[in-house]
Amino acid sequence: MQFLFMRAFKAPVFFLLTITSLFIAGCEDDDHDDHQEEGHTDAEGFILENESGTEVYREFEGSMTGGITLAVGDTLELSVHFLDHDEEEIEHEEEEGDHEDGLEVSGSNQSIAIVEVEEHEEEGDDHDHDHDEEHGMGIHVIGVSSGTTGFTLKLMHEGHADYTSVNDVPVTVN
């Protein structure tokens, strides 16, 4: 009698296990690299470097070091380098054609410092720039009056932010 009972439930149990394993395998494929959609940057932080390549500010996974200091009337040009989860620089690939990617800054007190995104040169412009810097992302900080302020940095992609700084980048104008 016990043998007949086990035999009767063998097929439904096998069917249930098969369906469950297929469902689990299907879910794993759907979630695989969902955060790595084409064109999106999975950044965990960024570095700001001055023209000589010296790191001025770093933000990684919420912690920060450094800050921007300049004098009234000075303009500081900074390159922006985004970092991956291993704190390695993410290579920025230029795409052909019109796209809505780029940097966006907000929140600075413009009576103390003006923070602007560096405009990219169009191919064919006759400006004498270092080729490595030509397609890089950058910002300009202009000291207006003595004081302190800060700004938020965003990496934009097709109308939304792929990365937003966790902290305001501190700016001191002397």
mmCIF file of the C-alpha atoms, coordinates in Angstrom:
data_MODEL
# 
_entry.id   MODEL 
# 
loop_
_atom_site.group_PDB 
_atom_site.id 
_atom_site.type_symbol 
_atom_site.label_atom_id 
_atom_site.label_alt_id 
_atom_site.label_comp_id 
_atom_site.label_asym_id 
_atom_site.label_entity_id 
_atom_site.label_seq_id 
_atom_site.pdbx_PDB_ins_code 
_atom_site.Cartn_x 
_atom_site.Cartn_y 
_atom_site.Cartn_z 
_atom_site.occupancy 
_atom_site.B_iso_or_equiv 
_atom_site.pdbx_formal_charge 
_atom_site.auth_seq_id 
_atom_site.auth_comp_id 
_atom_site.auth_asym_id 
_atom_site.auth_atom_id 
_atom_site.pdbx_PDB_model_num 
ATOM 1   C CA . MET A 1 1   ? 0.000  0.000  0.000   1.00 0.00 ? 1   MET A CA 1 
ATOM 2   C CA . GLN A 1 2   ? 2.800  2.421  0.874   1.00 0.00 ? 2   GLN A CA 1 
ATOM 3   C CA . PHE A 1 3   ? 4.470  1.735  -2.496  1.00 0.00 ? 3   PHE A CA 1 
ATOM 4   C CA . LEU A 1 4   ? 1.286  2.709  -4.407  1.00 0.00 ? 4   LEU A CA 1 
ATOM 5   C CA . PHE A 1 5   ? 1.005  5.942  -2.413  1.00 0.00 ? 5   PHE A CA 1 
ATOM 6   C CA . MET A 1 6   ? 4.578  7.021  -3.291  1.00 0.00 ? 6   MET A CA 1 
ATOM 7   C CA . ARG A 1 7   ? 4.092  6.026  -6.919  1.00 0.00 ? 7   ARG A CA 1 
ATOM 8   C CA . ALA A 1 8   ? 0.960  8.201  -7.207  1.00 0.00 ? 8   ALA A CA 1 
ATOM 9   C CA . PHE A 1 9   ? 2.816  11.366 -6.077  1.00 0.00 ? 9   PHE A CA 1 
ATOM 10  C CA . LYS A 1 10  ? 6.027  10.773 -8.059  1.00 0.00 ? 10  LYS A CA 1 
ATOM 11  C CA . ALA A 1 11  ? 4.824  12.388 -11.324 1.00 0.00 ? 11  ALA A CA 1 
ATOM 12  C CA . PRO A 1 12  ? 3.308  15.565 -9.763  1.00 0.00 ? 12  PRO A CA 1 
ATOM 13  C CA . VAL A 1 13  ? 6.380  16.124 -7.556  1.00 0.00 ? 13  VAL A CA 1 
ATOM 14  C CA . PHE A 1 14  ? 8.703  15.701 -10.554 1.00 0.00 ? 14  PHE A CA 1 
ATOM 15  C CA . PHE A 1 15  ? 6.560  18.124 -12.589 1.00 0.00 ? 15  PHE A CA 1 
ATOM 16  C CA . LEU A 1 16  ? 6.578  20.698 -9.764  1.00 0.00 ? 16  LEU A CA 1 
ATOM 17  C CA . LEU A 1 17  ? 10.377 20.504 -9.352  1.00 0.00 ? 17  LEU A CA 1 
ATOM 18  C CA . THR A 1 18  ? 10.911 20.878 -13.115 1.00 0.00 ? 18  THR A CA 1 
ATOM 19  C CA . ILE A 1 19  ? 8.675  23.960 -13.331 1.00 0.00 ? 19  ILE A CA 1 
ATOM 20  C CA . THR A 1 20  ? 10.325 25.509 -10.248 1.00 0.00 ? 20  THR A CA 1 
ATOM 21  C CA . SER A 1 21  ? 13.861 25.026 -11.612 1.00 0.00 ? 21  SER A CA 1 
ATOM 22  C CA . LEU A 1 22  ? 12.895 26.538 -14.988 1.00 0.00 ? 22  LEU A CA 1 
ATOM 23  C CA . PHE A 1 23  ? 11.313 29.531 -13.241 1.00 0.00 ? 23  PHE A CA 1 
ATOM 24  C CA . ILE A 1 24  ? 14.430 30.136 -11.119 1.00 0.00 ? 24  ILE A CA 1 
ATOM 25  C CA . ALA A 1 25  ? 16.748 29.845 -14.145 1.00 0.00 ? 25  ALA A CA 1 
ATOM 26  C CA . GLY A 1 26  ? 14.542 32.275 -16.098 1.00 0.00 ? 26  GLY A CA 1 
ATOM 27  C CA . CYS A 1 27  ? 14.633 34.859 -13.314 1.00 0.00 ? 27  CYS A CA 1 
ATOM 28  C CA . GLU A 1 28  ? 18.426 34.727 -13.140 1.00 0.00 ? 28  GLU A CA 1 
ATOM 29  C CA . ASP A 1 29  ? 18.713 35.545 -16.859 1.00 0.00 ? 29  ASP A CA 1 
ATOM 30  C CA . ASP A 1 30  ? 16.308 38.502 -16.567 1.00 0.00 ? 30  ASP A CA 1 
ATOM 31  C CA . ASP A 1 31  ? 18.270 40.118 -13.730 1.00 0.00 ? 31  ASP A CA 1 
ATOM 32  C CA . HIS A 1 32  ? 21.705 39.493 -15.241 1.00 0.00 ? 32  HIS A CA 1 
ATOM 33  C CA . ASP A 1 33  ? 23.589 42.783 -15.814 1.00 0.00 ? 33  ASP A CA 1 
ATOM 34  C CA . ASP A 1 34  ? 20.380 44.806 -15.536 1.00 0.00 ? 34  ASP A CA 1 
ATOM 35  C CA . HIS A 1 35  ? 22.418 47.728 -14.180 1.00 0.00 ? 35  HIS A CA 1 
ATOM 36  C CA . GLN A 1 36  ? 24.818 47.552 -17.133 1.00 0.00 ? 36  GLN A CA 1 
ATOM 37  C CA . GLU A 1 37  ? 22.393 48.674 -19.835 1.00 0.00 ? 37  GLU A CA 1 
ATOM 38  C CA . GLU A 1 38  ? 24.114 49.922 -22.963 1.00 0.00 ? 38  GLU A CA 1 
ATOM 39  C CA . GLY A 1 39  ? 25.271 53.514 -22.628 1.00 0.00 ? 39  GLY A CA 1 
ATOM 40  C CA . HIS A 1 40  ? 24.751 53.733 -18.861 1.00 0.00 ? 40  HIS A CA 1 
ATOM 41  C CA . THR A 1 41  ? 27.629 54.330 -16.473 1.00 0.00 ? 41  THR A CA 1 
ATOM 42  C CA . ASP A 1 42  ? 27.677 52.350 -13.229 1.00 0.00 ? 42  ASP A CA 1 
ATOM 43  C CA . ALA A 1 43  ? 29.828 54.809 -11.258 1.00 0.00 ? 43  ALA A CA 1 
ATOM 44  C CA . GLU A 1 44  ? 30.538 54.641 -7.529  1.00 0.00 ? 44  GLU A CA 1 
ATOM 45  C CA . GLY A 1 45  ? 32.418 57.933 -7.320  1.00 0.00 ? 45  GLY A CA 1 
ATOM 46  C CA . PHE A 1 46  ? 34.585 60.464 -9.135  1.00 0.00 ? 46  PHE A CA 1 
ATOM 47  C CA . ILE A 1 47  ? 37.848 62.386 -9.039  1.00 0.00 ? 47  ILE A CA 1 
ATOM 48  C CA . LEU A 1 48  ? 38.461 66.043 -9.906  1.00 0.00 ? 48  LEU A CA 1 
ATOM 49  C CA . GLU A 1 49  ? 41.992 66.762 -11.183 1.00 0.00 ? 49  GLU A CA 1 
ATOM 50  C CA . ASN A 1 50  ? 43.641 70.091 -11.967 1.00 0.00 ? 50  ASN A CA 1 
ATOM 51  C CA . GLU A 1 51  ? 45.487 70.813 -15.230 1.00 0.00 ? 51  GLU A CA 1 
ATOM 52  C CA . SER A 1 52  ? 48.724 69.241 -13.929 1.00 0.00 ? 52  SER A CA 1 
ATOM 53  C CA . GLY A 1 53  ? 46.920 65.968 -13.128 1.00 0.00 ? 53  GLY A CA 1 
ATOM 54  C CA . THR A 1 54  ? 46.919 66.451 -9.357  1.00 0.00 ? 54  THR A CA 1 
ATOM 55  C CA . GLU A 1 55  ? 43.844 65.126 -7.565  1.00 0.00 ? 55  GLU A CA 1 
ATOM 56  C CA . VAL A 1 56  ? 41.947 68.006 -5.946  1.00 0.00 ? 56  VAL A CA 1 
ATOM 57  C CA . TYR A 1 57  ? 38.821 66.143 -4.787  1.00 0.00 ? 57  TYR A CA 1 
ATOM 58  C CA . ARG A 1 58  ? 37.676 62.509 -4.571  1.00 0.00 ? 58  ARG A CA 1 
ATOM 59  C CA . GLU A 1 59  ? 34.294 61.018 -3.707  1.00 0.00 ? 59  GLU A CA 1 
ATOM 60  C CA . PHE A 1 60  ? 33.928 57.241 -3.522  1.00 0.00 ? 60  PHE A CA 1 
ATOM 61  C CA . GLU A 1 61  ? 30.935 55.343 -2.123  1.00 0.00 ? 61  GLU A CA 1 
ATOM 62  C CA . GLY A 1 62  ? 29.897 58.395 -0.090  1.00 0.00 ? 62  GLY A CA 1 
ATOM 63  C CA . SER A 1 63  ? 33.255 59.245 1.503   1.00 0.00 ? 63  SER A CA 1 
ATOM 64  C CA . MET A 1 64  ? 35.155 62.287 0.299   1.00 0.00 ? 64  MET A CA 1 
ATOM 65  C CA . THR A 1 65  ? 38.624 63.824 0.475   1.00 0.00 ? 65  THR A CA 1 
ATOM 66  C CA . GLY A 1 66  ? 39.915 67.214 -0.588  1.00 0.00 ? 66  GLY A CA 1 
ATOM 67  C CA . GLY A 1 67  ? 38.170 70.319 -1.808  1.00 0.00 ? 67  GLY A CA 1 
ATOM 68  C CA . ILE A 1 68  ? 38.510 73.174 -4.262  1.00 0.00 ? 68  ILE A CA 1 
ATOM 69  C CA . THR A 1 69  ? 40.365 76.318 -3.180  1.00 0.00 ? 69  THR A CA 1 
ATOM 70  C CA . LEU A 1 70  ? 40.999 79.333 -5.386  1.00 0.00 ? 70  LEU A CA 1 
ATOM 71  C CA . ALA A 1 71  ? 41.417 83.116 -5.196  1.00 0.00 ? 71  ALA A CA 1 
ATOM 72  C CA . VAL A 1 72  ? 38.915 85.791 -6.171  1.00 0.00 ? 72  VAL A CA 1 
ATOM 73  C CA . GLY A 1 73  ? 39.189 86.331 -9.934  1.00 0.00 ? 73  GLY A CA 1 
ATOM 74  C CA . ASP A 1 74  ? 40.908 82.991 -10.611 1.00 0.00 ? 74  ASP A CA 1 
ATOM 75  C CA . THR A 1 75  ? 39.522 80.301 -12.907 1.00 0.00 ? 75  THR A CA 1 
ATOM 76  C CA . LEU A 1 76  ? 40.308 76.683 -12.152 1.00 0.00 ? 76  LEU A CA 1 
ATOM 77  C CA . GLU A 1 77  ? 39.885 74.080 -14.889 1.00 0.00 ? 77  GLU A CA 1 
ATOM 78  C CA . LEU A 1 78  ? 39.235 70.568 -13.548 1.00 0.00 ? 78  LEU A CA 1 
ATOM 79  C CA . SER A 1 79  ? 38.902 67.271 -15.373 1.00 0.00 ? 79  SER A CA 1 
ATOM 80  C CA . VAL A 1 80  ? 36.276 64.800 -14.113 1.00 0.00 ? 80  VAL A CA 1 
ATOM 81  C CA . HIS A 1 81  ? 36.996 61.062 -13.935 1.00 0.00 ? 81  HIS A CA 1 
ATOM 82  C CA . PHE A 1 82  ? 34.286 58.632 -12.789 1.00 0.00 ? 82  PHE A CA 1 
ATOM 83  C CA . LEU A 1 83  ? 35.208 55.552 -10.731 1.00 0.00 ? 83  LEU A CA 1 
ATOM 84  C CA . ASP A 1 84  ? 33.844 51.985 -10.854 1.00 0.00 ? 84  ASP A CA 1 
ATOM 85  C CA . HIS A 1 85  ? 33.202 49.712 -7.842  1.00 0.00 ? 85  HIS A CA 1 
ATOM 86  C CA . ASP A 1 86  ? 36.947 48.856 -7.711  1.00 0.00 ? 86  ASP A CA 1 
ATOM 87  C CA . GLU A 1 87  ? 37.821 52.584 -7.537  1.00 0.00 ? 87  GLU A CA 1 
ATOM 88  C CA . GLU A 1 88  ? 39.297 52.384 -11.055 1.00 0.00 ? 88  GLU A CA 1 
ATOM 89  C CA . GLU A 1 89  ? 38.617 55.069 -13.664 1.00 0.00 ? 89  GLU A CA 1 
ATOM 90  C CA . ILE A 1 90  ? 35.756 54.307 -16.051 1.00 0.00 ? 90  ILE A CA 1 
ATOM 91  C CA . GLU A 1 91  ? 36.790 54.977 -19.623 1.00 0.00 ? 91  GLU A CA 1 
ATOM 92  C CA . HIS A 1 92  ? 34.344 57.401 -21.282 1.00 0.00 ? 92  HIS A CA 1 
ATOM 93  C CA . GLU A 1 93  ? 33.563 56.436 -24.865 1.00 0.00 ? 93  GLU A CA 1 
ATOM 94  C CA . GLU A 1 94  ? 32.489 59.208 -27.190 1.00 0.00 ? 94  GLU A CA 1 
ATOM 95  C CA . GLU A 1 95  ? 29.451 58.356 -29.271 1.00 0.00 ? 95  GLU A CA 1 
ATOM 96  C CA . GLU A 1 96  ? 28.895 59.689 -32.768 1.00 0.00 ? 96  GLU A CA 1 
ATOM 97  C CA . GLY A 1 97  ? 25.946 61.983 -33.399 1.00 0.00 ? 97  GLY A CA 1 
ATOM 98  C CA . ASP A 1 98  ? 23.644 63.940 -31.149 1.00 0.00 ? 98  ASP A CA 1 
ATOM 99  C CA . HIS A 1 99  ? 23.203 62.672 -27.599 1.00 0.00 ? 99  HIS A CA 1 
ATOM 100 C CA . GLU A 1 100 ? 22.069 64.073 -24.296 1.00 0.00 ? 100 GLU A CA 1 
ATOM 101 C CA . ASP A 1 101 ? 24.974 62.764 -22.196 1.00 0.00 ? 101 ASP A CA 1 
ATOM 102 C CA . GLY A 1 102 ? 27.238 64.941 -20.144 1.00 0.00 ? 102 GLY A CA 1 
ATOM 103 C CA . LEU A 1 103 ? 27.873 66.649 -16.859 1.00 0.00 ? 103 LEU A CA 1 
ATOM 104 C CA . GLU A 1 104 ? 25.504 68.853 -14.932 1.00 0.00 ? 104 GLU A CA 1 
ATOM 105 C CA . VAL A 1 105 ? 26.332 70.997 -11.891 1.00 0.00 ? 105 VAL A CA 1 
ATOM 106 C CA . SER A 1 106 ? 23.938 72.651 -9.480  1.00 0.00 ? 106 SER A CA 1 
ATOM 107 C CA . GLY A 1 107 ? 23.695 74.219 -6.063  1.00 0.00 ? 107 GLY A CA 1 
ATOM 108 C CA . SER A 1 108 ? 26.652 76.600 -5.937  1.00 0.00 ? 108 SER A CA 1 
ATOM 109 C CA . ASN A 1 109 ? 26.216 80.098 -4.563  1.00 0.00 ? 109 ASN A CA 1 
ATOM 110 C CA . GLN A 1 110 ? 27.130 82.045 -7.701  1.00 0.00 ? 110 GLN A CA 1 
ATOM 111 C CA . SER A 1 111 ? 27.932 85.182 -5.718  1.00 0.00 ? 111 SER A CA 1 
ATOM 112 C CA . ILE A 1 112 ? 30.936 83.225 -4.308  1.00 0.00 ? 112 ILE A CA 1 
ATOM 113 C CA . ALA A 1 113 ? 31.895 80.855 -7.157  1.00 0.00 ? 113 ALA A CA 1 
ATOM 114 C CA . ILE A 1 114 ? 30.564 80.109 -10.612 1.00 0.00 ? 114 ILE A CA 1 
ATOM 115 C CA . VAL A 1 115 ? 30.802 76.447 -11.571 1.00 0.00 ? 115 VAL A CA 1 
ATOM 116 C CA . GLU A 1 116 ? 30.339 75.653 -15.265 1.00 0.00 ? 116 GLU A CA 1 
ATOM 117 C CA . VAL A 1 117 ? 30.507 72.498 -17.326 1.00 0.00 ? 117 VAL A CA 1 
ATOM 118 C CA . GLU A 1 118 ? 33.246 72.663 -19.932 1.00 0.00 ? 118 GLU A CA 1 
ATOM 119 C CA . GLU A 1 119 ? 31.753 72.673 -23.404 1.00 0.00 ? 119 GLU A CA 1 
ATOM 120 C CA . HIS A 1 120 ? 33.108 70.005 -25.764 1.00 0.00 ? 120 HIS A CA 1 
ATOM 121 C CA . GLU A 1 121 ? 34.814 71.098 -28.953 1.00 0.00 ? 121 GLU A CA 1 
ATOM 122 C CA . GLU A 1 122 ? 33.173 69.910 -32.154 1.00 0.00 ? 122 GLU A CA 1 
ATOM 123 C CA . GLU A 1 123 ? 35.298 67.816 -34.484 1.00 0.00 ? 123 GLU A CA 1 
ATOM 124 C CA . GLY A 1 124 ? 36.931 70.083 -37.027 1.00 0.00 ? 124 GLY A CA 1 
ATOM 125 C CA . ASP A 1 125 ? 37.238 73.113 -34.717 1.00 0.00 ? 125 ASP A CA 1 
ATOM 126 C CA . ASP A 1 126 ? 40.636 74.686 -35.227 1.00 0.00 ? 126 ASP A CA 1 
ATOM 127 C CA . HIS A 1 127 ? 41.621 75.017 -31.565 1.00 0.00 ? 127 HIS A CA 1 
ATOM 128 C CA . ASP A 1 128 ? 45.038 73.923 -30.340 1.00 0.00 ? 128 ASP A CA 1 
ATOM 129 C CA . HIS A 1 129 ? 44.156 71.509 -27.508 1.00 0.00 ? 129 HIS A CA 1 
ATOM 130 C CA . ASP A 1 130 ? 45.922 68.432 -26.222 1.00 0.00 ? 130 ASP A CA 1 
ATOM 131 C CA . HIS A 1 131 ? 44.229 65.472 -27.969 1.00 0.00 ? 131 HIS A CA 1 
ATOM 132 C CA . ASP A 1 132 ? 43.797 63.526 -24.692 1.00 0.00 ? 132 ASP A CA 1 
ATOM 133 C CA . GLU A 1 133 ? 41.924 66.428 -23.119 1.00 0.00 ? 133 GLU A CA 1 
ATOM 134 C CA . GLU A 1 134 ? 39.786 67.175 -26.196 1.00 0.00 ? 134 GLU A CA 1 
ATOM 135 C CA . HIS A 1 135 ? 37.011 64.687 -25.451 1.00 0.00 ? 135 HIS A CA 1 
ATOM 136 C CA . GLY A 1 136 ? 37.336 64.516 -21.642 1.00 0.00 ? 136 GLY A CA 1 
ATOM 137 C CA . MET A 1 137 ? 34.732 65.776 -19.212 1.00 0.00 ? 137 MET A CA 1 
ATOM 138 C CA . GLY A 1 138 ? 35.567 68.903 -17.294 1.00 0.00 ? 138 GLY A CA 1 
ATOM 139 C CA . ILE A 1 139 ? 34.344 71.844 -15.265 1.00 0.00 ? 139 ILE A CA 1 
ATOM 140 C CA . HIS A 1 140 ? 35.484 75.423 -14.702 1.00 0.00 ? 140 HIS A CA 1 
ATOM 141 C CA . VAL A 1 141 ? 35.306 77.060 -11.263 1.00 0.00 ? 141 VAL A CA 1 
ATOM 142 C CA . ILE A 1 142 ? 35.533 80.859 -11.183 1.00 0.00 ? 142 ILE A CA 1 
ATOM 143 C CA . GLY A 1 143 ? 36.190 82.674 -7.891  1.00 0.00 ? 143 GLY A CA 1 
ATOM 144 C CA . VAL A 1 144 ? 33.798 85.627 -7.541  1.00 0.00 ? 144 VAL A CA 1 
ATOM 145 C CA . SER A 1 145 ? 34.057 86.720 -3.879  1.00 0.00 ? 145 SER A CA 1 
ATOM 146 C CA . SER A 1 146 ? 35.490 85.403 -0.606  1.00 0.00 ? 146 SER A CA 1 
ATOM 147 C CA . GLY A 1 147 ? 33.499 82.656 1.069   1.00 0.00 ? 147 GLY A CA 1 
ATOM 148 C CA . THR A 1 148 ? 32.571 78.994 0.896   1.00 0.00 ? 148 THR A CA 1 
ATOM 149 C CA . THR A 1 149 ? 29.992 77.161 -1.165  1.00 0.00 ? 149 THR A CA 1 
ATOM 150 C CA . GLY A 1 150 ? 29.512 73.746 -2.701  1.00 0.00 ? 150 GLY A CA 1 
ATOM 151 C CA . PHE A 1 151 ? 27.975 72.091 -5.723  1.00 0.00 ? 151 PHE A CA 1 
ATOM 152 C CA . THR A 1 152 ? 26.434 68.800 -6.784  1.00 0.00 ? 152 THR A CA 1 
ATOM 153 C CA . LEU A 1 153 ? 27.848 66.963 -9.782  1.00 0.00 ? 153 LEU A CA 1 
ATOM 154 C CA . LYS A 1 154 ? 25.700 64.706 -11.994 1.00 0.00 ? 154 LYS A CA 1 
ATOM 155 C CA . LEU A 1 155 ? 26.569 62.436 -14.896 1.00 0.00 ? 155 LEU A CA 1 
ATOM 156 C CA . MET A 1 156 ? 23.556 62.689 -17.193 1.00 0.00 ? 156 MET A CA 1 
ATOM 157 C CA . HIS A 1 157 ? 22.379 60.094 -19.729 1.00 0.00 ? 157 HIS A CA 1 
ATOM 158 C CA . GLU A 1 158 ? 19.301 60.578 -21.934 1.00 0.00 ? 158 GLU A CA 1 
ATOM 159 C CA . GLY A 1 159 ? 17.559 62.939 -19.535 1.00 0.00 ? 159 GLY A CA 1 
ATOM 160 C CA . HIS A 1 160 ? 18.337 61.206 -16.205 1.00 0.00 ? 160 HIS A CA 1 
ATOM 161 C CA . ALA A 1 161 ? 21.345 61.001 -13.885 1.00 0.00 ? 161 ALA A CA 1 
ATOM 162 C CA . ASP A 1 162 ? 23.473 57.844 -14.079 1.00 0.00 ? 162 ASP A CA 1 
ATOM 163 C CA . TYR A 1 163 ? 25.429 59.231 -11.110 1.00 0.00 ? 163 TYR A CA 1 
ATOM 164 C CA . THR A 1 164 ? 24.818 62.055 -8.629  1.00 0.00 ? 164 THR A CA 1 
ATOM 165 C CA . SER A 1 165 ? 27.425 63.120 -6.085  1.00 0.00 ? 165 SER A CA 1 
ATOM 166 C CA . VAL A 1 166 ? 26.462 62.097 -2.571  1.00 0.00 ? 166 VAL A CA 1 
ATOM 167 C CA . ASN A 1 167 ? 28.165 65.142 -1.027  1.00 0.00 ? 167 ASN A CA 1 
ATOM 168 C CA . ASP A 1 168 ? 28.395 68.739 -2.156  1.00 0.00 ? 168 ASP A CA 1 
ATOM 169 C CA . VAL A 1 169 ? 31.870 69.392 -3.553  1.00 0.00 ? 169 VAL A CA 1 
ATOM 170 C CA . PRO A 1 170 ? 33.284 72.081 -1.226  1.00 0.00 ? 170 PRO A CA 1 
ATOM 171 C CA . VAL A 1 171 ? 34.584 75.309 -2.788  1.00 0.00 ? 171 VAL A CA 1 
ATOM 172 C CA . THR A 1 172 ? 36.537 77.944 -0.856  1.00 0.00 ? 172 THR A CA 1 
ATOM 173 C CA . VAL A 1 173 ? 37.317 81.305 -2.446  1.00 0.00 ? 173 VAL A CA 1 
ATOM 174 C CA . ASN A 1 174 ? 39.998 83.447 -0.716  1.00 0.00 ? 174 ASN A CA 1 
# 
